[in-house]
């Protein structure tokens, strides 16, 4: 869904702003710098909703956390991957079925609220397995899921999400994808996935909030941006979470954001246009702000560094539009510097 940016701000014309949480609004218990005030400012002119793949907490507890950070949020403003997963589950098994739940309160409460009977044992003959992240999920829970799914190869298996990692205050930790992978390794098949990058969670958000021109903010290319593109939404990759310059430059066509922001203060600021030129030597240059990058043959070099975020915008535009794979290019090492953006 990436487009050629103009000098208008990313929020121009947007009537629904959707934001991921981990790595965008907060890391662990703490707010990401500049996120709260920037989102509050954006909320003055449009509806704001929050999407999270993290299945460990309820929507109410997430809303309380966001409120404590200084955002104006109600429980209904939060769309969780368990909510999207249970909607998928309802189409796969009869109402009132017994479901084996691997996860915490954020998942169990949603499953129960939908009218299903919750169990944690394969001996209860569940009709399906639903799996989400919780810090206390261990071998016993993963084994019960494997026993149930292994005994019936047609049994529905729904995962809230498959994020490999999750940002925490102390650093990056394993996410639900690692837990799902353990069950997959044991039984030899994959689940139906509700969360990003699948579109179920985006559909849940649009159905709830409305809006004709949504904009989604995320920090991961492989879940947030890929999912927004699949849902045909414009997207922002903010460089405050998981993915930074190296992954941005190597992003494939399905995972490229509409906008790149260093932090959310830039959300309502003019987004600089990329200016393309061809030199007499046959080189292609892209300039964003004061930063210019050149492609000559297969060599990508810096002509003028400018601001780090503008340099990344220029380099990504040049590489993405070259039609050449990143491994076929000789890219200046400075463009991979994770210490800048």
mmCIF file of C-alpha atoms in Angstrom:
data_model
loop_
_atom_site.group_PDB
_atom_site.id
_atom_site.type_symbol
_atom_site.label_atom_id
_atom_site.label_comp_id
_atom_site.label_asym_id
_atom_site.label_seq_id
_atom_site.Cartn_x
_atom_site.Cartn_y
_atom_site.Cartn_z
ATOM 1 C CA UNK A 1 0.000 0.000 0.000
ATOM 2 C CA UNK A 2 3.059 2.256 -0.003
ATOM 3 C CA UNK A 3 2.565 5.399 -2.062
ATOM 4 C CA UNK A 4 4.681 8.309 -3.230
ATOM 5 C CA UNK A 5 4.640 10.711 -0.260
ATOM 6 C CA UNK A 6 3.807 14.395 -0.594
ATOM 7 C CA UNK A 7 4.614 17.327 1.661
ATOM 8 C CA UNK A 8 1.306 16.834 3.467
ATOM 9 C CA UNK A 9 1.489 15.221 6.897
ATOM 10 C CA UNK A 10 0.788 11.502 7.328
ATOM 11 C CA UNK A 11 -2.463 12.469 9.098
ATOM 12 C CA UNK A 12 -3.822 14.457 6.149
ATOM 13 C CA UNK A 13 -7.355 13.274 5.373
ATOM 14 C CA UNK A 14 -7.171 10.424 7.907
ATOM 15 C CA UNK A 15 -10.432 9.824 9.785
ATOM 16 C CA UNK A 16 -9.349 6.701 11.695
ATOM 17 C CA UNK A 17 -5.950 6.334 13.332
ATOM 18 C CA UNK A 18 -5.059 2.804 14.430
ATOM 19 C CA UNK A 19 -1.984 2.196 16.552
ATOM 20 C CA UNK A 20 -0.097 -0.893 17.588
ATOM 21 C CA UNK A 21 0.973 -0.842 21.242
ATOM 22 C CA UNK A 22 4.235 -2.681 21.989
ATOM 23 C CA UNK A 23 7.059 -0.628 20.511
ATOM 24 C CA UNK A 24 4.731 2.167 19.385
ATOM 25 C CA UNK A 25 2.958 3.432 22.512
ATOM 26 C CA UNK A 26 4.886 1.621 25.204
ATOM 27 C CA UNK A 27 7.711 -0.821 25.931
ATOM 28 C CA UNK A 28 6.775 -2.876 28.962
ATOM 29 C CA UNK A 29 5.152 -0.574 31.506
ATOM 30 C CA UNK A 30 6.750 2.602 30.196
ATOM 31 C CA UNK A 31 5.541 4.983 27.505
ATOM 32 C CA UNK A 32 7.637 5.430 24.371
ATOM 33 C CA UNK A 33 9.014 8.998 24.368
ATOM 34 C CA UNK A 34 6.685 11.472 22.587
ATOM 35 C CA UNK A 35 4.045 8.824 21.825
ATOM 36 C CA UNK A 36 1.332 9.850 24.298
ATOM 37 C CA UNK A 37 1.288 13.556 23.548
ATOM 38 C CA UNK A 38 1.460 12.905 19.802
ATOM 39 C CA UNK A 39 -1.487 10.495 19.825
ATOM 40 C CA UNK A 40 -3.536 12.801 22.051
ATOM 41 C CA UNK A 41 -2.912 15.598 19.576
ATOM 42 C CA UNK A 42 -3.934 13.362 16.676
ATOM 43 C CA UNK A 43 -7.119 12.333 18.515
ATOM 44 C CA UNK A 44 -8.395 15.919 18.447
ATOM 45 C CA UNK A 45 -9.433 15.511 14.821
ATOM 46 C CA UNK A 46 -10.242 11.826 14.329
ATOM 47 C CA UNK A 47 -11.169 8.501 15.899
ATOM 48 C CA UNK A 48 -8.278 6.582 17.472
ATOM 49 C CA UNK A 49 -8.186 2.853 18.113
ATOM 50 C CA UNK A 50 -5.519 0.532 19.430
ATOM 51 C CA UNK A 51 -4.630 -2.893 17.998
ATOM 52 C CA UNK A 52 -2.496 -5.382 19.854
ATOM 53 C CA UNK A 53 -1.318 -8.875 19.023
ATOM 54 C CA UNK A 54 -0.401 -9.384 22.686
ATOM 55 C CA UNK A 55 -2.956 -11.843 24.070
ATOM 56 C CA UNK A 56 -1.743 -11.819 27.665
ATOM 57 C CA UNK A 57 -3.982 -8.983 28.889
ATOM 58 C CA UNK A 58 -7.636 -8.077 28.635
ATOM 59 C CA UNK A 59 -8.824 -5.055 26.673
ATOM 60 C CA UNK A 60 -9.873 -3.479 29.990
ATOM 61 C CA UNK A 61 -6.402 -3.856 31.505
ATOM 62 C CA UNK A 62 -4.790 -2.471 28.347
ATOM 63 C CA UNK A 63 -7.148 0.518 28.411
ATOM 64 C CA UNK A 64 -6.290 1.123 32.067
ATOM 65 C CA UNK A 65 -2.567 1.014 31.283
ATOM 66 C CA UNK A 66 -2.997 3.479 28.415
ATOM 67 C CA UNK A 67 -5.066 5.771 30.631
ATOM 68 C CA UNK A 68 -2.349 5.712 33.282
ATOM 69 C CA UNK A 69 0.154 6.745 30.616
ATOM 70 C CA UNK A 70 -1.999 9.784 29.815
ATOM 71 C CA UNK A 71 -4.165 8.683 26.876
ATOM 72 C CA UNK A 72 -7.947 9.072 26.815
ATOM 73 C CA UNK A 73 -9.002 5.451 26.267
ATOM 74 C CA UNK A 74 -11.964 3.212 27.024
ATOM 75 C CA UNK A 75 -12.076 -0.573 26.845
ATOM 76 C CA UNK A 76 -13.955 -0.388 23.533
ATOM 77 C CA UNK A 77 -11.053 1.523 21.969
ATOM 78 C CA UNK A 78 -8.803 -1.542 22.256
ATOM 79 C CA UNK A 79 -8.950 -4.363 19.695
ATOM 80 C CA UNK A 80 -7.051 -7.456 20.819
ATOM 81 C CA UNK A 81 -5.944 -10.499 18.870
ATOM 82 C CA UNK A 82 -8.024 -12.731 21.202
ATOM 83 C CA UNK A 83 -11.148 -10.843 20.130
ATOM 84 C CA UNK A 84 -10.332 -11.444 16.473
ATOM 85 C CA UNK A 85 -9.355 -15.059 17.193
ATOM 86 C CA UNK A 86 -12.635 -15.851 18.943
ATOM 87 C CA UNK A 87 -14.552 -14.397 16.004
ATOM 88 C CA UNK A 88 -12.691 -16.852 13.767
ATOM 89 C CA UNK A 89 -13.304 -19.678 16.241
ATOM 90 C CA UNK A 90 -17.055 -19.040 16.209
ATOM 91 C CA UNK A 91 -17.093 -19.890 12.496
ATOM 92 C CA UNK A 92 -15.235 -23.168 13.041
ATOM 93 C CA UNK A 93 -17.014 -24.912 15.960
ATOM 94 C CA UNK A 94 -20.584 -24.905 17.323
ATOM 95 C CA UNK A 95 -21.621 -22.409 19.971
ATOM 96 C CA UNK A 96 -20.986 -23.649 23.489
ATOM 97 C CA UNK A 97 -18.219 -26.065 22.456
ATOM 98 C CA UNK A 98 -15.420 -27.000 24.831
ATOM 99 C CA UNK A 99 -12.198 -25.270 23.782
ATOM 100 C CA UNK A 100 -8.683 -25.949 25.038
ATOM 101 C CA UNK A 101 -7.117 -22.581 25.813
ATOM 102 C CA UNK A 102 -3.360 -22.057 25.908
ATOM 103 C CA UNK A 103 -2.803 -18.576 27.281
ATOM 104 C CA UNK A 104 -3.728 -16.184 30.061
ATOM 105 C CA UNK A 105 -6.675 -14.094 31.212
ATOM 106 C CA UNK A 106 -6.521 -11.919 28.113
ATOM 107 C CA UNK A 107 -7.547 -14.937 26.055
ATOM 108 C CA UNK A 108 -9.556 -17.024 28.526
ATOM 109 C CA UNK A 109 -11.978 -14.229 29.419
ATOM 110 C CA UNK A 110 -12.760 -13.540 25.761
ATOM 111 C CA UNK A 111 -13.333 -17.234 25.019
ATOM 112 C CA UNK A 112 -15.678 -17.549 28.000
ATOM 113 C CA UNK A 113 -17.519 -14.336 27.102
ATOM 114 C CA UNK A 114 -18.248 -15.813 23.664
ATOM 115 C CA UNK A 115 -20.067 -18.711 25.315
ATOM 116 C CA UNK A 116 -17.456 -21.434 24.976
ATOM 117 C CA UNK A 117 -16.476 -23.834 27.750
ATOM 118 C CA UNK A 118 -12.804 -23.436 28.661
ATOM 119 C CA UNK A 119 -10.519 -26.349 29.459
ATOM 120 C CA UNK A 120 -6.764 -26.763 29.836
ATOM 121 C CA UNK A 121 -6.741 -30.536 29.302
ATOM 122 C CA UNK A 122 -6.864 -32.644 26.158
ATOM 123 C CA UNK A 123 -8.621 -35.305 28.274
ATOM 124 C CA UNK A 124 -11.755 -33.116 28.211
ATOM 125 C CA UNK A 125 -12.147 -33.846 24.473
ATOM 126 C CA UNK A 126 -12.110 -30.224 23.256
ATOM 127 C CA UNK A 127 -13.586 -29.291 19.909
ATOM 128 C CA UNK A 128 -10.756 -26.862 19.166
ATOM 129 C CA UNK A 129 -7.532 -25.350 20.490
ATOM 130 C CA UNK A 130 -6.958 -21.612 20.767
ATOM 131 C CA UNK A 131 -3.484 -20.339 21.630
ATOM 132 C CA UNK A 132 -2.162 -16.971 22.770
ATOM 133 C CA UNK A 133 0.785 -15.503 24.644
ATOM 134 C CA UNK A 134 1.090 -15.456 28.422
ATOM 135 C CA UNK A 135 4.260 -15.290 30.469
ATOM 136 C CA UNK A 136 3.331 -18.428 32.410
ATOM 137 C CA UNK A 137 2.760 -20.648 29.358
ATOM 138 C CA UNK A 138 5.137 -23.584 29.590
ATOM 139 C CA UNK A 139 5.737 -27.170 28.521
ATOM 140 C CA UNK A 140 2.654 -28.566 30.240
ATOM 141 C CA UNK A 141 0.244 -26.251 28.394
ATOM 142 C CA UNK A 142 2.016 -26.730 25.051
ATOM 143 C CA UNK A 143 1.959 -30.494 25.534
ATOM 144 C CA UNK A 144 -1.807 -30.510 26.196
ATOM 145 C CA UNK A 145 -2.377 -28.589 22.963
ATOM 146 C CA UNK A 146 -0.156 -31.041 21.106
ATOM 147 C CA UNK A 147 -1.995 -34.040 22.554
ATOM 148 C CA UNK A 148 -5.386 -32.651 21.503
ATOM 149 C CA UNK A 149 -4.330 -31.605 18.012
ATOM 150 C CA UNK A 150 -2.279 -34.744 17.454
ATOM 151 C CA UNK A 151 -5.232 -36.965 18.308
ATOM 152 C CA UNK A 152 -7.481 -35.303 15.715
ATOM 153 C CA UNK A 153 -5.823 -33.919 12.589
ATOM 154 C CA UNK A 154 -9.027 -32.066 11.616
ATOM 155 C CA UNK A 155 -9.395 -30.224 14.929
ATOM 156 C CA UNK A 156 -9.392 -26.432 14.449
ATOM 157 C CA UNK A 157 -6.363 -24.648 15.879
ATOM 158 C CA UNK A 158 -6.508 -20.861 16.115
ATOM 159 C CA UNK A 159 -3.543 -18.723 17.192
ATOM 160 C CA UNK A 160 -4.017 -15.160 18.291
ATOM 161 C CA UNK A 161 -0.748 -14.171 16.618
ATOM 162 C CA UNK A 162 2.654 -15.472 15.605
ATOM 163 C CA UNK A 163 4.975 -12.589 16.563
ATOM 164 C CA UNK A 164 8.431 -14.040 17.079
ATOM 165 C CA UNK A 165 9.431 -11.343 19.557
ATOM 166 C CA UNK A 166 7.848 -8.901 21.992
ATOM 167 C CA UNK A 167 9.454 -5.630 23.210
ATOM 168 C CA UNK A 168 9.860 -5.393 26.971
ATOM 169 C CA UNK A 169 11.376 -2.718 29.217
ATOM 170 C CA UNK A 170 14.513 -4.878 29.630
ATOM 171 C CA UNK A 171 14.832 -5.683 25.914
ATOM 172 C CA UNK A 172 13.407 -8.020 23.272
ATOM 173 C CA UNK A 173 11.852 -11.287 24.485
ATOM 174 C CA UNK A 174 10.372 -14.354 22.726
ATOM 175 C CA UNK A 175 6.798 -13.851 21.535
ATOM 176 C CA UNK A 176 3.819 -16.095 20.846
ATOM 177 C CA UNK A 177 5.304 -17.244 17.549
ATOM 178 C CA UNK A 178 7.940 -19.218 19.442
ATOM 179 C CA UNK A 179 5.222 -20.979 21.473
ATOM 180 C CA UNK A 180 3.120 -21.705 18.401
ATOM 181 C CA UNK A 181 6.230 -23.047 16.694
ATOM 182 C CA UNK A 182 6.766 -25.535 19.538
ATOM 183 C CA UNK A 183 3.298 -27.015 18.964
ATOM 184 C CA UNK A 184 3.760 -26.917 15.194
ATOM 185 C CA UNK A 185 7.001 -28.859 15.535
ATOM 186 C CA UNK A 186 5.228 -31.504 17.612
ATOM 187 C CA UNK A 187 2.176 -32.019 15.367
ATOM 188 C CA UNK A 188 3.361 -31.012 11.908
ATOM 189 C CA UNK A 189 0.710 -28.471 10.942
ATOM 190 C CA UNK A 190 0.038 -24.766 11.285
ATOM 191 C CA UNK A 191 -2.789 -22.816 12.943
ATOM 192 C CA UNK A 192 -5.230 -20.290 11.567
ATOM 193 C CA UNK A 193 -3.927 -16.897 12.711
ATOM 194 C CA UNK A 194 -6.106 -13.964 13.773
ATOM 195 C CA UNK A 195 -3.586 -11.238 14.572
ATOM 196 C CA UNK A 196 -1.288 -9.191 12.397
ATOM 197 C CA UNK A 197 -0.200 -9.755 9.649
ATOM 198 C CA UNK A 198 -3.480 -11.521 8.958
ATOM 199 C CA UNK A 199 -6.400 -9.222 8.207
ATOM 200 C CA UNK A 200 -8.927 -10.497 10.772
ATOM 201 C CA UNK A 201 -7.808 -8.008 13.421
ATOM 202 C CA UNK A 202 -7.895 -5.104 10.942
ATOM 203 C CA UNK A 203 -11.411 -6.058 9.857
ATOM 204 C CA UNK A 204 -12.445 -6.211 13.509
ATOM 205 C CA UNK A 205 -11.134 -2.663 14.004
ATOM 206 C CA UNK A 206 -12.807 -1.137 10.944
ATOM 207 C CA UNK A 207 -16.086 -2.890 11.747
ATOM 208 C CA UNK A 208 -15.995 -1.422 15.242
ATOM 209 C CA UNK A 209 -14.725 2.096 14.556
ATOM 210 C CA UNK A 210 -15.788 2.862 10.985
ATOM 211 C CA UNK A 211 -13.744 5.315 8.947
ATOM 212 C CA UNK A 212 -13.134 5.643 5.219
ATOM 213 C CA UNK A 213 -9.422 6.516 5.356
ATOM 214 C CA UNK A 214 -7.600 4.635 8.122
ATOM 215 C CA UNK A 215 -3.907 4.956 8.913
ATOM 216 C CA UNK A 216 -2.112 2.255 10.873
ATOM 217 C CA UNK A 217 1.022 2.839 12.976
ATOM 218 C CA UNK A 218 3.360 -0.056 13.724
ATOM 219 C CA UNK A 219 6.957 -0.842 14.554
ATOM 220 C CA UNK A 220 7.342 -4.162 12.722
ATOM 221 C CA UNK A 221 7.487 -4.777 8.990
ATOM 222 C CA UNK A 222 6.623 -8.475 9.103
ATOM 223 C CA UNK A 223 3.410 -8.091 11.127
ATOM 224 C CA UNK A 224 2.254 -4.468 11.332
ATOM 225 C CA UNK A 225 3.127 -3.166 7.887
ATOM 226 C CA UNK A 226 2.500 -6.407 6.012
ATOM 227 C CA UNK A 227 -0.884 -6.654 7.731
ATOM 228 C CA UNK A 228 -1.840 -3.077 6.940
ATOM 229 C CA UNK A 229 -0.894 -3.603 3.305
ATOM 230 C CA UNK A 230 -2.975 -6.767 3.147
ATOM 231 C CA UNK A 231 -5.880 -4.811 4.651
ATOM 232 C CA UNK A 232 -5.311 -2.064 2.032
ATOM 233 C CA UNK A 233 -4.515 0.598 4.620
ATOM 234 C CA UNK A 234 -1.836 3.258 4.499
ATOM 235 C CA UNK A 235 0.798 2.698 7.178
ATOM 236 C CA UNK A 236 3.481 4.306 9.301
ATOM 237 C CA UNK A 237 6.586 2.469 10.451
ATOM 238 C CA UNK A 238 7.841 4.278 13.556
ATOM 239 C CA UNK A 239 11.424 3.467 14.492
ATOM 240 C CA UNK A 240 10.853 3.198 18.248
ATOM 241 C CA UNK A 241 10.381 -0.564 18.455
ATOM 242 C CA UNK A 242 11.604 -3.673 16.660
ATOM 243 C CA UNK A 243 12.605 -2.716 13.096
ATOM 244 C CA UNK A 244 15.185 -0.144 12.069
ATOM 245 C CA UNK A 245 17.254 0.858 9.042
ATOM 246 C CA UNK A 246 18.711 -2.499 8.016
ATOM 247 C CA UNK A 247 15.336 -4.227 7.795
ATOM 248 C CA UNK A 248 13.713 -1.179 6.221
ATOM 249 C CA UNK A 249 16.170 -1.128 3.341
ATOM 250 C CA UNK A 250 15.686 -4.863 2.766
ATOM 251 C CA UNK A 251 11.868 -4.788 2.998
ATOM 252 C CA UNK A 252 10.105 -6.640 0.219
ATOM 253 C CA UNK A 253 7.287 -5.042 -1.773
ATOM 254 C CA UNK A 254 4.590 -6.493 0.499
ATOM 255 C CA UNK A 255 6.115 -5.072 3.689
ATOM 256 C CA UNK A 256 6.919 -1.475 2.754
ATOM 257 C CA UNK A 257 5.250 1.321 4.730
ATOM 258 C CA UNK A 258 3.714 4.461 3.322
ATOM 259 C CA UNK A 259 5.639 6.607 5.804
ATOM 260 C CA UNK A 260 8.825 6.278 7.878
ATOM 261 C CA UNK A 261 8.925 8.241 11.148
ATOM 262 C CA UNK A 262 11.719 8.506 13.678
ATOM 263 C CA UNK A 263 9.129 9.044 16.425
ATOM 264 C CA UNK A 264 5.478 10.056 16.598
ATOM 265 C CA UNK A 265 6.173 13.787 16.853
ATOM 266 C CA UNK A 266 6.449 13.650 13.049
ATOM 267 C CA UNK A 267 2.912 12.290 12.677
ATOM 268 C CA UNK A 268 1.331 15.710 12.082
ATOM 269 C CA UNK A 269 4.362 17.350 10.474
ATOM 270 C CA UNK A 270 4.838 17.824 6.701
ATOM 271 C CA UNK A 271 6.273 14.665 5.182
ATOM 272 C CA UNK A 272 9.111 15.568 2.792
ATOM 273 C CA UNK A 273 8.722 14.520 -0.812
ATOM 274 C CA UNK A 274 11.328 12.317 -2.494
ATOM 275 C CA UNK A 275 12.948 14.079 -5.476
ATOM 276 C CA UNK A 276 14.358 11.764 -8.141
ATOM 277 C CA UNK A 277 16.968 12.700 -10.742
ATOM 278 C CA UNK A 278 19.156 10.999 -13.344
ATOM 279 C CA UNK A 279 22.683 12.344 -13.719
ATOM 280 C CA UNK A 280 24.701 12.664 -16.920
ATOM 281 C CA UNK A 281 26.702 9.597 -15.838
ATOM 282 C CA UNK A 282 23.514 7.564 -15.723
ATOM 283 C CA UNK A 283 23.298 7.473 -11.954
ATOM 284 C CA UNK A 284 19.949 7.764 -10.185
ATOM 285 C CA UNK A 285 19.693 10.026 -7.153
ATOM 286 C CA UNK A 286 16.942 10.462 -4.585
ATOM 287 C CA UNK A 287 16.852 13.490 -2.317
ATOM 288 C CA UNK A 288 14.673 13.818 0.784
ATOM 289 C CA UNK A 289 15.150 17.035 2.714
ATOM 290 C CA UNK A 290 18.906 17.631 2.825
ATOM 291 C CA UNK A 291 19.807 13.966 2.328
ATOM 292 C CA UNK A 292 20.788 12.552 -1.072
ATOM 293 C CA UNK A 293 21.584 8.961 -2.023
ATOM 294 C CA UNK A 294 22.876 7.693 -5.369
ATOM 295 C CA UNK A 295 22.637 4.429 -7.297
ATOM 296 C CA UNK A 296 25.292 3.891 -9.968
ATOM 297 C CA UNK A 297 25.359 0.380 -11.376
ATOM 298 C CA UNK A 298 24.809 -1.691 -8.259
ATOM 299 C CA UNK A 299 26.520 0.703 -5.817
ATOM 300 C CA UNK A 300 24.327 2.672 -3.398
ATOM 301 C CA UNK A 301 26.275 5.577 -1.904
ATOM 302 C CA UNK A 302 25.617 8.657 0.191
ATOM 303 C CA UNK A 303 25.992 11.974 -1.623
ATOM 304 C CA UNK A 304 24.844 14.068 1.344
ATOM 305 C CA UNK A 305 23.869 12.649 4.722
ATOM 306 C CA UNK A 306 21.385 15.229 6.006
ATOM 307 C CA UNK A 307 19.063 14.171 8.840
ATOM 308 C CA UNK A 308 19.277 10.447 9.645
ATOM 309 C CA UNK A 309 15.553 9.862 9.091
ATOM 310 C CA UNK A 310 15.628 11.684 5.741
ATOM 311 C CA UNK A 311 18.681 9.681 4.735
ATOM 312 C CA UNK A 312 16.794 6.467 5.450
ATOM 313 C CA UNK A 313 13.751 7.732 3.545
ATOM 314 C CA UNK A 314 15.919 8.592 0.540
ATOM 315 C CA UNK A 315 17.853 5.310 0.625
ATOM 316 C CA UNK A 316 14.755 3.154 1.020
ATOM 317 C CA UNK A 317 13.008 4.947 -1.836
ATOM 318 C CA UNK A 318 16.039 4.500 -4.076
ATOM 319 C CA UNK A 319 16.477 0.817 -3.253
ATOM 320 C CA UNK A 320 12.775 -0.059 -3.369
ATOM 321 C CA UNK A 321 12.299 1.636 -6.744
ATOM 322 C CA UNK A 322 15.471 0.145 -8.270
ATOM 323 C CA UNK A 323 13.763 -3.189 -8.883
ATOM 324 C CA UNK A 324 16.924 -4.909 -7.643
ATOM 325 C CA UNK A 325 17.068 -7.212 -4.622
ATOM 326 C CA UNK A 326 19.002 -5.885 -1.655
ATOM 327 C CA UNK A 327 21.487 -8.768 -1.883
ATOM 328 C CA UNK A 328 22.306 -7.681 -5.437
ATOM 329 C CA UNK A 329 23.340 -4.196 -4.331
ATOM 330 C CA UNK A 330 26.527 -2.862 -2.776
ATOM 331 C CA UNK A 331 25.020 -0.620 -0.095
ATOM 332 C CA UNK A 332 27.129 1.887 1.835
ATOM 333 C CA UNK A 333 27.586 0.491 5.381
ATOM 334 C CA UNK A 334 26.626 3.854 6.880
ATOM 335 C CA UNK A 335 23.064 3.311 5.661
ATOM 336 C CA UNK A 336 22.812 0.249 7.874
ATOM 337 C CA UNK A 337 23.883 2.133 10.982
ATOM 338 C CA UNK A 338 21.330 1.133 13.624
ATOM 339 C CA UNK A 339 22.667 3.817 15.946
ATOM 340 C CA UNK A 340 21.159 6.636 13.904
ATOM 341 C CA UNK A 341 17.556 5.530 13.213
#
